[in-house]
Amino acid sequence: MKTRNITITCSTLCALLCLLPLHLFAVCPPAAEIEARATAFLEKRPLDLYSTELSLADAYCAQEKYVAALIPRFGQPIGYKVGFTSKGLQERFQIEGPALGVLLEKMLLPDGATFSLDSAYRPVIEPDLVVTIKDEGIMAAQNELEVAAHLDELRPFLELPAISFTKETQLSGTTLVACNIAARAGVAGAGRKVEATPAFVQALADMETVFTDETGALLQKEPGSNLLGHPLQAVLWLIEELQARGETLHAGQVISLGGFGKLFPLKEAGKTYTLTYMGLPGGPLSTSVTISE
C-alpha cells in the first residue's frame, strides 16, 4: 500500500486554527473562584480579580458558569448584551472589539422604574438601545437593512450596569467579560416597530441620543452612529459571534446593542434620568429611571 506525505505549512495551520471555536482554547478559572465572584455580586460586595490573567476564551468560559450562578436570583436568559461598542470603551478596557454578555429576565425593568443605589456595588448608568428579534431568519442577514427586516421593535434603554470592583482595581475587558460585562439591570421604554426601509435604517444612524437629568441639564448628546458606526452593526457582530459558536438568535429575544457614549456613576438618590431619541420616524422616543437610596 502506498503512503502519501502531506506537508502543512505554518500559515495553513494558523488559518485552520482560526476556524475553530474560541471556547476550544479556553482554560476556565477554578469553579470556586467563579462561584465566589457570583456570590459577591449577589451580596453587593466588591469582586476580586481572578488569580490568573484571562484570555477572551477563558473569560467566556468563566462567564457561562457565572451567569448560571445568577439565574436563581435573576431568572432565565432572555437575550444578550453587546458591550465595548465604542472606541473609547475598547481603549479604556484594552479589548480589541465588542464582546457579549447575557441578559436575564429580572434585569429588564419597565419604563419609569425606580432603581436603588443599594441594588449593586458601584452602579453606573449608560444610554443604550435594545431591539427584539422577530424571527430566526436574522441569522442570514448581511447588512443593516437585512437585519431590520428580522427585527420586531426597538426601545430606548438606560442600562444600569454594576462595575462591582473597587476604584483602585485595574480592570481589563476580559475581566469584565468574565463577570458578564457588568450586567445588572436596565430600564426600557415603549417600543417602536422597526421598518425595513433605507430611510428608517439611515435614521437610526442619524438620530440624536439625548441624555438629561430631572432639571433638564444635558449630560450627553451623541448620534446613533457613535455605536459601531451604526447601531445595527452590533447585531451583525452578534450574528457572526453566535454562528462561530453554533448558536442561533430566536424570536422574542432582547438584544442590548451597547452604549452611545460614556458610563455615568450613580451616586445620588432622588435623581431622574431620561434618554430621548430624536430624529426617528414617528417622533421622539424616550425612557426614564428614578434613583432611590
mmCIF file of C-alpha atoms in Angstrom:
data_model
loop_
_atom_site.group_PDB
_atom_site.id
_atom_site.type_symbol
_atom_site.label_atom_id
_atom_site.label_comp_id
_atom_site.label_asym_id
_atom_site.label_seq_id
_atom_site.Cartn_x
_atom_site.Cartn_y
_atom_site.Cartn_z
ATOM 1 C CA MET A 1 0.000 0.000 0.000
ATOM 2 C CA LYS A 2 1.336 3.430 -0.936
ATOM 3 C CA THR A 3 1.578 6.175 1.626
ATOM 4 C CA ARG A 4 1.368 9.868 0.836
ATOM 5 C CA ASN A 5 3.328 12.553 2.638
ATOM 6 C CA ILE A 6 1.287 15.624 3.497
ATOM 7 C CA THR A 7 3.008 18.888 4.290
ATOM 8 C CA ILE A 8 1.162 21.578 6.206
ATOM 9 C CA THR A 9 2.747 24.999 6.336
ATOM 10 C CA CYS A 10 2.631 27.181 9.440
ATOM 11 C CA SER A 11 0.383 29.672 7.687
ATOM 12 C CA THR A 12 -2.063 26.916 6.703
ATOM 13 C CA LEU A 13 -2.092 25.552 10.243
ATOM 14 C CA CYS A 14 -2.764 29.009 11.677
ATOM 15 C CA ALA A 15 -5.612 29.512 9.222
ATOM 16 C CA LEU A 16 -7.162 26.188 10.242
ATOM 17 C CA LEU A 17 -6.848 27.006 13.932
ATOM 18 C CA CYS A 18 -8.584 30.340 13.383
ATOM 19 C CA LEU A 19 -11.644 28.455 12.125
ATOM 20 C CA LEU A 20 -12.033 26.588 15.410
ATOM 21 C CA PRO A 21 -14.477 27.934 18.023
ATOM 22 C CA LEU A 22 -12.862 30.161 20.633
ATOM 23 C CA HIS A 23 -14.075 28.038 23.566
ATOM 24 C CA LEU A 24 -11.858 25.137 22.466
ATOM 25 C CA PHE A 25 -8.855 27.194 23.571
ATOM 26 C CA ALA A 26 -10.292 28.165 26.960
ATOM 27 C CA VAL A 27 -8.695 27.481 30.312
ATOM 28 C CA CYS A 28 -11.607 28.090 32.654
ATOM 29 C CA PRO A 29 -10.835 29.583 36.080
ATOM 30 C CA PRO A 30 -11.446 27.253 39.043
ATOM 31 C CA ALA A 31 -15.137 26.764 39.820
ATOM 32 C CA ALA A 32 -14.618 28.012 43.381
ATOM 33 C CA GLU A 33 -13.270 31.338 42.095
ATOM 34 C CA ILE A 34 -16.218 31.817 39.744
ATOM 35 C CA GLU A 35 -18.721 30.945 42.475
ATOM 36 C CA ALA A 36 -17.043 33.374 44.885
ATOM 37 C CA ARG A 37 -17.411 36.234 42.415
ATOM 38 C CA ALA A 38 -21.046 35.437 41.685
ATOM 39 C CA THR A 39 -21.755 35.339 45.423
ATOM 40 C CA ALA A 40 -20.013 38.682 45.957
ATOM 41 C CA PHE A 41 -22.066 40.210 43.134
ATOM 42 C CA LEU A 42 -25.325 38.944 44.633
ATOM 43 C CA GLU A 43 -24.301 40.219 48.070
ATOM 44 C CA LYS A 44 -23.310 43.610 46.584
ATOM 45 C CA ARG A 45 -19.695 43.300 47.691
ATOM 46 C CA PRO A 46 -16.646 44.197 45.567
ATOM 47 C CA LEU A 47 -15.313 41.411 43.397
ATOM 48 C CA ASP A 48 -11.699 40.247 43.350
ATOM 49 C CA LEU A 49 -9.668 39.793 40.200
ATOM 50 C CA TYR A 50 -9.105 36.228 39.096
ATOM 51 C CA SER A 51 -5.872 34.641 40.281
ATOM 52 C CA THR A 52 -4.548 34.338 36.720
ATOM 53 C CA GLU A 53 -4.760 36.601 33.681
ATOM 54 C CA LEU A 54 -7.669 35.636 31.432
ATOM 55 C CA SER A 55 -7.728 35.320 27.665
ATOM 56 C CA LEU A 56 -11.018 36.155 25.953
ATOM 57 C CA ALA A 57 -11.748 32.426 25.632
ATOM 58 C CA ASP A 58 -11.060 31.936 29.353
ATOM 59 C CA ALA A 59 -13.343 34.884 30.164
ATOM 60 C CA TYR A 60 -16.267 33.489 28.164
ATOM 61 C CA CYS A 61 -15.824 30.120 29.874
ATOM 62 C CA ALA A 62 -15.989 31.847 33.261
ATOM 63 C CA GLN A 63 -18.973 33.930 32.119
ATOM 64 C CA GLU A 64 -21.042 30.850 31.304
ATOM 65 C CA LYS A 65 -20.644 29.479 34.836
ATOM 66 C CA TYR A 66 -21.002 32.930 36.435
ATOM 67 C CA VAL A 67 -24.325 33.538 34.667
ATOM 68 C CA ALA A 68 -25.570 30.081 35.698
ATOM 69 C CA ALA A 69 -24.990 31.089 39.326
ATOM 70 C CA LEU A 70 -27.119 34.238 38.850
ATOM 71 C CA ILE A 71 -30.139 32.506 37.296
ATOM 72 C CA PRO A 72 -31.806 31.550 40.617
ATOM 73 C CA ARG A 73 -31.890 35.270 41.536
ATOM 74 C CA PHE A 74 -32.435 36.963 38.159
ATOM 75 C CA GLY A 75 -34.346 34.371 36.141
ATOM 76 C CA GLN A 76 -33.719 32.684 32.817
ATOM 77 C CA PRO A 77 -31.803 34.215 29.876
ATOM 78 C CA ILE A 78 -33.920 36.448 27.624
ATOM 79 C CA GLY A 79 -31.217 37.658 25.247
ATOM 80 C CA TYR A 80 -27.798 39.250 25.025
ATOM 81 C CA LYS A 81 -25.965 42.483 25.614
ATOM 82 C CA VAL A 82 -23.199 43.648 23.303
ATOM 83 C CA GLY A 83 -20.511 45.525 25.172
ATOM 84 C CA PHE A 84 -17.465 47.620 24.283
ATOM 85 C CA THR A 85 -19.188 49.078 21.237
ATOM 86 C CA SER A 86 -17.361 52.407 21.312
ATOM 87 C CA LYS A 87 -13.679 53.022 20.638
ATOM 88 C CA GLY A 88 -13.438 54.874 23.937
ATOM 89 C CA LEU A 89 -14.530 51.859 25.984
ATOM 90 C CA GLN A 90 -12.374 49.496 23.932
ATOM 91 C CA GLU A 91 -9.334 51.651 24.635
ATOM 92 C CA ARG A 92 -10.227 52.147 28.298
ATOM 93 C CA PHE A 93 -10.510 48.412 28.954
ATOM 94 C CA GLN A 94 -7.827 47.228 26.495
ATOM 95 C CA ILE A 95 -10.067 44.991 24.407
ATOM 96 C CA GLU A 96 -9.850 44.701 20.622
ATOM 97 C CA GLY A 97 -13.555 44.792 19.790
ATOM 98 C CA PRO A 98 -17.081 44.122 21.050
ATOM 99 C CA ALA A 99 -17.943 41.277 23.409
ATOM 100 C CA LEU A 100 -21.202 39.707 24.523
ATOM 101 C CA GLY A 101 -22.944 39.117 27.818
ATOM 102 C CA VAL A 102 -26.255 37.514 28.764
ATOM 103 C CA LEU A 103 -29.441 39.346 29.783
ATOM 104 C CA LEU A 104 -31.582 37.632 32.409
ATOM 105 C CA GLU A 105 -35.335 38.072 32.849
ATOM 106 C CA LYS A 106 -35.384 40.186 36.020
ATOM 107 C CA MET A 107 -32.664 42.516 34.759
ATOM 108 C CA LEU A 108 -35.152 44.221 32.407
ATOM 109 C CA LEU A 109 -37.188 46.921 34.199
ATOM 110 C CA PRO A 110 -40.230 48.843 32.872
ATOM 111 C CA ASP A 111 -40.220 52.463 31.764
ATOM 112 C CA GLY A 112 -40.198 54.877 34.699
ATOM 113 C CA ALA A 113 -38.904 52.274 37.148
ATOM 114 C CA THR A 114 -37.079 53.163 40.344
ATOM 115 C CA PHE A 115 -33.595 51.732 40.836
ATOM 116 C CA SER A 116 -31.975 51.663 44.272
ATOM 117 C CA LEU A 117 -28.351 52.665 44.783
ATOM 118 C CA ASP A 118 -28.241 49.736 47.189
ATOM 119 C CA SER A 119 -29.019 47.293 44.359
ATOM 120 C CA ALA A 120 -25.382 46.853 43.393
ATOM 121 C CA TYR A 121 -21.795 47.731 44.209
ATOM 122 C CA ARG A 122 -20.699 50.771 42.148
ATOM 123 C CA PRO A 123 -23.758 51.096 39.876
ATOM 124 C CA VAL A 124 -23.492 53.256 36.765
ATOM 125 C CA ILE A 125 -25.896 54.369 34.035
ATOM 126 C CA GLU A 126 -25.388 54.222 30.272
ATOM 127 C CA PRO A 127 -27.612 55.431 27.387
ATOM 128 C CA ASP A 128 -28.238 52.353 25.232
ATOM 129 C CA LEU A 129 -30.690 50.749 22.793
ATOM 130 C CA VAL A 130 -32.490 47.399 22.793
ATOM 131 C CA VAL A 131 -34.120 45.540 19.913
ATOM 132 C CA THR A 132 -36.389 42.484 19.850
ATOM 133 C CA ILE A 133 -35.805 39.647 17.389
ATOM 134 C CA LYS A 134 -38.711 38.883 15.029
ATOM 135 C CA ASP A 135 -37.536 35.541 13.638
ATOM 136 C CA GLU A 136 -34.528 33.284 13.184
ATOM 137 C CA GLY A 137 -34.077 34.457 9.604
ATOM 138 C CA ILE A 138 -31.948 37.214 11.071
ATOM 139 C CA MET A 139 -29.039 34.771 11.198
ATOM 140 C CA ALA A 140 -28.710 35.114 7.405
ATOM 141 C CA ALA A 141 -28.594 38.935 7.461
ATOM 142 C CA GLN A 142 -25.581 40.500 5.742
ATOM 143 C CA ASN A 143 -26.248 44.214 6.208
ATOM 144 C CA GLU A 144 -28.252 46.687 8.295
ATOM 145 C CA LEU A 145 -31.308 46.625 6.006
ATOM 146 C CA GLU A 146 -31.481 42.830 6.142
ATOM 147 C CA VAL A 147 -31.144 42.956 9.932
ATOM 148 C CA ALA A 148 -34.051 45.424 10.124
ATOM 149 C CA ALA A 149 -36.279 43.011 8.183
ATOM 150 C CA HIS A 150 -35.956 40.479 11.011
ATOM 151 C CA LEU A 151 -36.395 42.831 13.979
ATOM 152 C CA ASP A 152 -39.741 43.409 15.676
ATOM 153 C CA GLU A 153 -39.197 46.652 17.592
ATOM 154 C CA LEU A 154 -36.603 48.921 19.143
ATOM 155 C CA ARG A 155 -36.789 50.530 22.580
ATOM 156 C CA PRO A 156 -34.767 53.264 24.271
ATOM 157 C CA PHE A 157 -32.743 51.660 27.045
ATOM 158 C CA LEU A 158 -30.990 53.067 30.086
ATOM 159 C CA GLU A 159 -28.647 50.300 31.145
ATOM 160 C CA LEU A 160 -27.735 50.159 34.834
ATOM 161 C CA PRO A 161 -24.561 48.074 34.997
ATOM 162 C CA ALA A 162 -22.605 47.386 38.176
ATOM 163 C CA ILE A 163 -18.842 47.793 37.858
ATOM 164 C CA SER A 164 -18.526 45.624 41.022
ATOM 165 C CA PHE A 165 -14.798 46.239 41.535
ATOM 166 C CA THR A 166 -13.100 48.837 43.719
ATOM 167 C CA LYS A 167 -11.932 52.043 42.055
ATOM 168 C CA GLU A 168 -8.320 51.014 42.645
ATOM 169 C CA THR A 169 -8.698 47.775 40.668
ATOM 170 C CA GLN A 170 -7.007 47.794 37.268
ATOM 171 C CA LEU A 171 -9.767 46.395 35.082
ATOM 172 C CA SER A 172 -9.367 44.774 31.688
ATOM 173 C CA GLY A 173 -12.022 43.924 29.145
ATOM 174 C CA THR A 174 -11.615 40.200 29.759
ATOM 175 C CA THR A 175 -12.155 40.690 33.495
ATOM 176 C CA LEU A 176 -15.489 42.352 32.742
ATOM 177 C CA VAL A 177 -16.432 39.705 30.157
ATOM 178 C CA ALA A 178 -15.892 37.023 32.808
ATOM 179 C CA CYS A 179 -18.372 38.887 35.034
ATOM 180 C CA ASN A 180 -20.992 39.162 32.266
ATOM 181 C CA ILE A 181 -19.871 42.651 31.206
ATOM 182 C CA ALA A 182 -21.231 44.086 34.456
ATOM 183 C CA ALA A 183 -24.872 43.364 33.538
ATOM 184 C CA ARG A 184 -27.191 44.191 36.455
ATOM 185 C CA ALA A 185 -30.355 45.961 35.236
ATOM 186 C CA GLY A 186 -31.792 48.341 32.672
ATOM 187 C CA VAL A 187 -34.951 50.349 32.038
ATOM 188 C CA ALA A 188 -36.616 50.007 28.629
ATOM 189 C CA GLY A 189 -39.146 52.467 27.231
ATOM 190 C CA ALA A 190 -42.087 51.942 24.902
ATOM 191 C CA GLY A 191 -41.271 50.133 21.684
ATOM 192 C CA ARG A 192 -41.449 51.281 18.098
ATOM 193 C CA LYS A 193 -41.804 48.896 15.172
ATOM 194 C CA VAL A 194 -38.664 48.612 13.099
ATOM 195 C CA GLU A 195 -39.224 49.425 9.436
ATOM 196 C CA ALA A 196 -37.120 47.544 6.902
ATOM 197 C CA THR A 197 -36.646 50.610 4.713
ATOM 198 C CA PRO A 198 -33.494 52.521 3.773
ATOM 199 C CA ALA A 199 -34.969 55.680 5.321
ATOM 200 C CA PHE A 200 -35.610 54.070 8.713
ATOM 201 C CA VAL A 201 -32.227 52.360 8.772
ATOM 202 C CA GLN A 202 -30.484 55.642 7.936
ATOM 203 C CA ALA A 203 -32.485 57.421 10.644
ATOM 204 C CA LEU A 204 -31.058 55.025 13.232
ATOM 205 C CA ALA A 205 -27.555 56.195 12.385
ATOM 206 C CA ASP A 206 -28.525 59.876 12.123
ATOM 207 C CA MET A 207 -30.711 60.148 15.243
ATOM 208 C CA GLU A 208 -29.535 62.121 18.261
ATOM 209 C CA THR A 209 -29.489 60.309 21.599
ATOM 210 C CA VAL A 210 -30.103 62.926 24.289
ATOM 211 C CA PHE A 211 -29.374 62.121 27.942
ATOM 212 C CA THR A 212 -30.688 64.546 30.577
ATOM 213 C CA ASP A 213 -31.468 64.735 34.290
ATOM 214 C CA GLU A 214 -34.582 65.924 36.132
ATOM 215 C CA THR A 215 -33.506 69.575 35.841
ATOM 216 C CA GLY A 216 -33.265 69.318 32.074
ATOM 217 C CA ALA A 217 -29.480 69.566 32.190
ATOM 218 C CA LEU A 218 -27.851 67.973 29.156
ATOM 219 C CA LEU A 219 -25.455 65.243 30.264
ATOM 220 C CA GLN A 220 -24.661 63.768 26.859
ATOM 221 C CA LYS A 221 -25.772 64.069 23.234
ATOM 222 C CA GLU A 222 -24.422 61.578 20.712
ATOM 223 C CA PRO A 223 -25.514 60.398 17.249
ATOM 224 C CA GLY A 224 -26.699 56.857 16.681
ATOM 225 C CA SER A 225 -23.626 56.324 14.540
ATOM 226 C CA ASN A 226 -21.493 56.563 17.680
ATOM 227 C CA LEU A 227 -22.383 52.910 18.234
ATOM 228 C CA LEU A 228 -20.086 50.980 15.854
ATOM 229 C CA GLY A 229 -20.854 53.400 13.023
ATOM 230 C CA HIS A 230 -24.469 52.172 13.010
ATOM 231 C CA PRO A 231 -26.468 50.569 15.865
ATOM 232 C CA LEU A 232 -27.401 47.551 13.744
ATOM 233 C CA GLN A 233 -23.728 46.770 13.226
ATOM 234 C CA ALA A 234 -23.874 45.434 16.783
ATOM 235 C CA VAL A 235 -26.467 42.884 15.640
ATOM 236 C CA LEU A 236 -24.300 41.876 12.683
ATOM 237 C CA TRP A 237 -21.354 41.399 15.031
ATOM 238 C CA LEU A 238 -23.514 39.287 17.368
ATOM 239 C CA ILE A 239 -24.751 37.131 14.482
ATOM 240 C CA GLU A 240 -21.170 36.361 13.471
ATOM 241 C CA GLU A 241 -20.171 35.597 17.063
ATOM 242 C CA LEU A 242 -23.110 33.234 17.605
ATOM 243 C CA GLN A 243 -22.527 31.490 14.276
ATOM 244 C CA ALA A 244 -18.963 30.764 15.383
ATOM 245 C CA ARG A 245 -20.422 29.143 18.495
ATOM 246 C CA GLY A 246 -23.034 27.161 16.583
ATOM 247 C CA GLU A 247 -25.837 29.139 18.250
ATOM 248 C CA THR A 248 -28.887 30.962 16.872
ATOM 249 C CA LEU A 249 -30.969 34.004 17.725
ATOM 250 C CA HIS A 250 -34.650 33.255 18.381
ATOM 251 C CA ALA A 251 -37.905 35.201 18.086
ATOM 252 C CA GLY A 252 -38.614 37.304 21.148
ATOM 253 C CA GLN A 253 -35.042 37.577 22.353
ATOM 254 C CA VAL A 254 -33.962 41.014 23.516
ATOM 255 C CA ILE A 255 -30.594 42.426 22.458
ATOM 256 C CA SER A 256 -28.904 45.375 24.132
ATOM 257 C CA LEU A 257 -26.806 46.907 21.363
ATOM 258 C CA GLY A 258 -24.397 48.862 23.551
ATOM 259 C CA GLY A 259 -23.702 52.349 24.778
ATOM 260 C CA PHE A 260 -23.682 55.538 22.734
ATOM 261 C CA GLY A 261 -21.071 57.238 24.878
ATOM 262 C CA LYS A 262 -19.866 57.276 28.463
ATOM 263 C CA LEU A 263 -20.672 55.448 31.662
ATOM 264 C CA PHE A 264 -22.035 57.796 34.347
ATOM 265 C CA PRO A 265 -21.549 56.877 38.038
ATOM 266 C CA LEU A 266 -24.718 56.756 40.134
ATOM 267 C CA LYS A 267 -24.065 58.438 43.470
ATOM 268 C CA GLU A 268 -27.116 60.494 44.408
ATOM 269 C CA ALA A 269 -30.628 59.369 45.341
ATOM 270 C CA GLY A 270 -33.572 61.406 44.089
ATOM 271 C CA LYS A 271 -32.179 61.874 40.590
ATOM 272 C CA THR A 272 -34.249 61.080 37.499
ATOM 273 C CA TYR A 273 -32.511 60.395 34.207
ATOM 274 C CA THR A 274 -34.130 60.452 30.773
ATOM 275 C CA LEU A 275 -32.908 59.165 27.429
ATOM 276 C CA THR A 276 -34.602 60.512 24.293
ATOM 277 C CA TYR A 277 -34.048 59.528 20.678
ATOM 278 C CA MET A 278 -34.589 62.468 18.338
ATOM 279 C CA GLY A 279 -34.987 62.055 14.591
ATOM 280 C CA LEU A 280 -36.691 58.681 14.229
ATOM 281 C CA PRO A 281 -39.787 58.318 12.019
ATOM 282 C CA GLY A 282 -42.839 58.691 14.248
ATOM 283 C CA GLY A 283 -41.337 61.287 16.554
ATOM 284 C CA PRO A 284 -39.192 61.262 19.704
ATOM 285 C CA LEU A 285 -38.871 58.100 21.771
ATOM 286 C CA SER A 286 -37.822 58.189 25.428
ATOM 287 C CA THR A 287 -37.444 56.332 28.704
ATOM 288 C CA SER A 288 -36.588 57.379 32.235
ATOM 289 C CA VAL A 289 -35.430 55.969 35.565
ATOM 290 C CA THR A 290 -35.502 57.399 39.080
ATOM 291 C CA ILE A 291 -32.688 56.638 41.512
ATOM 292 C CA SER A 292 -33.520 55.887 45.152
ATOM 293 C CA GLU A 293 -31.385 55.134 48.209
#
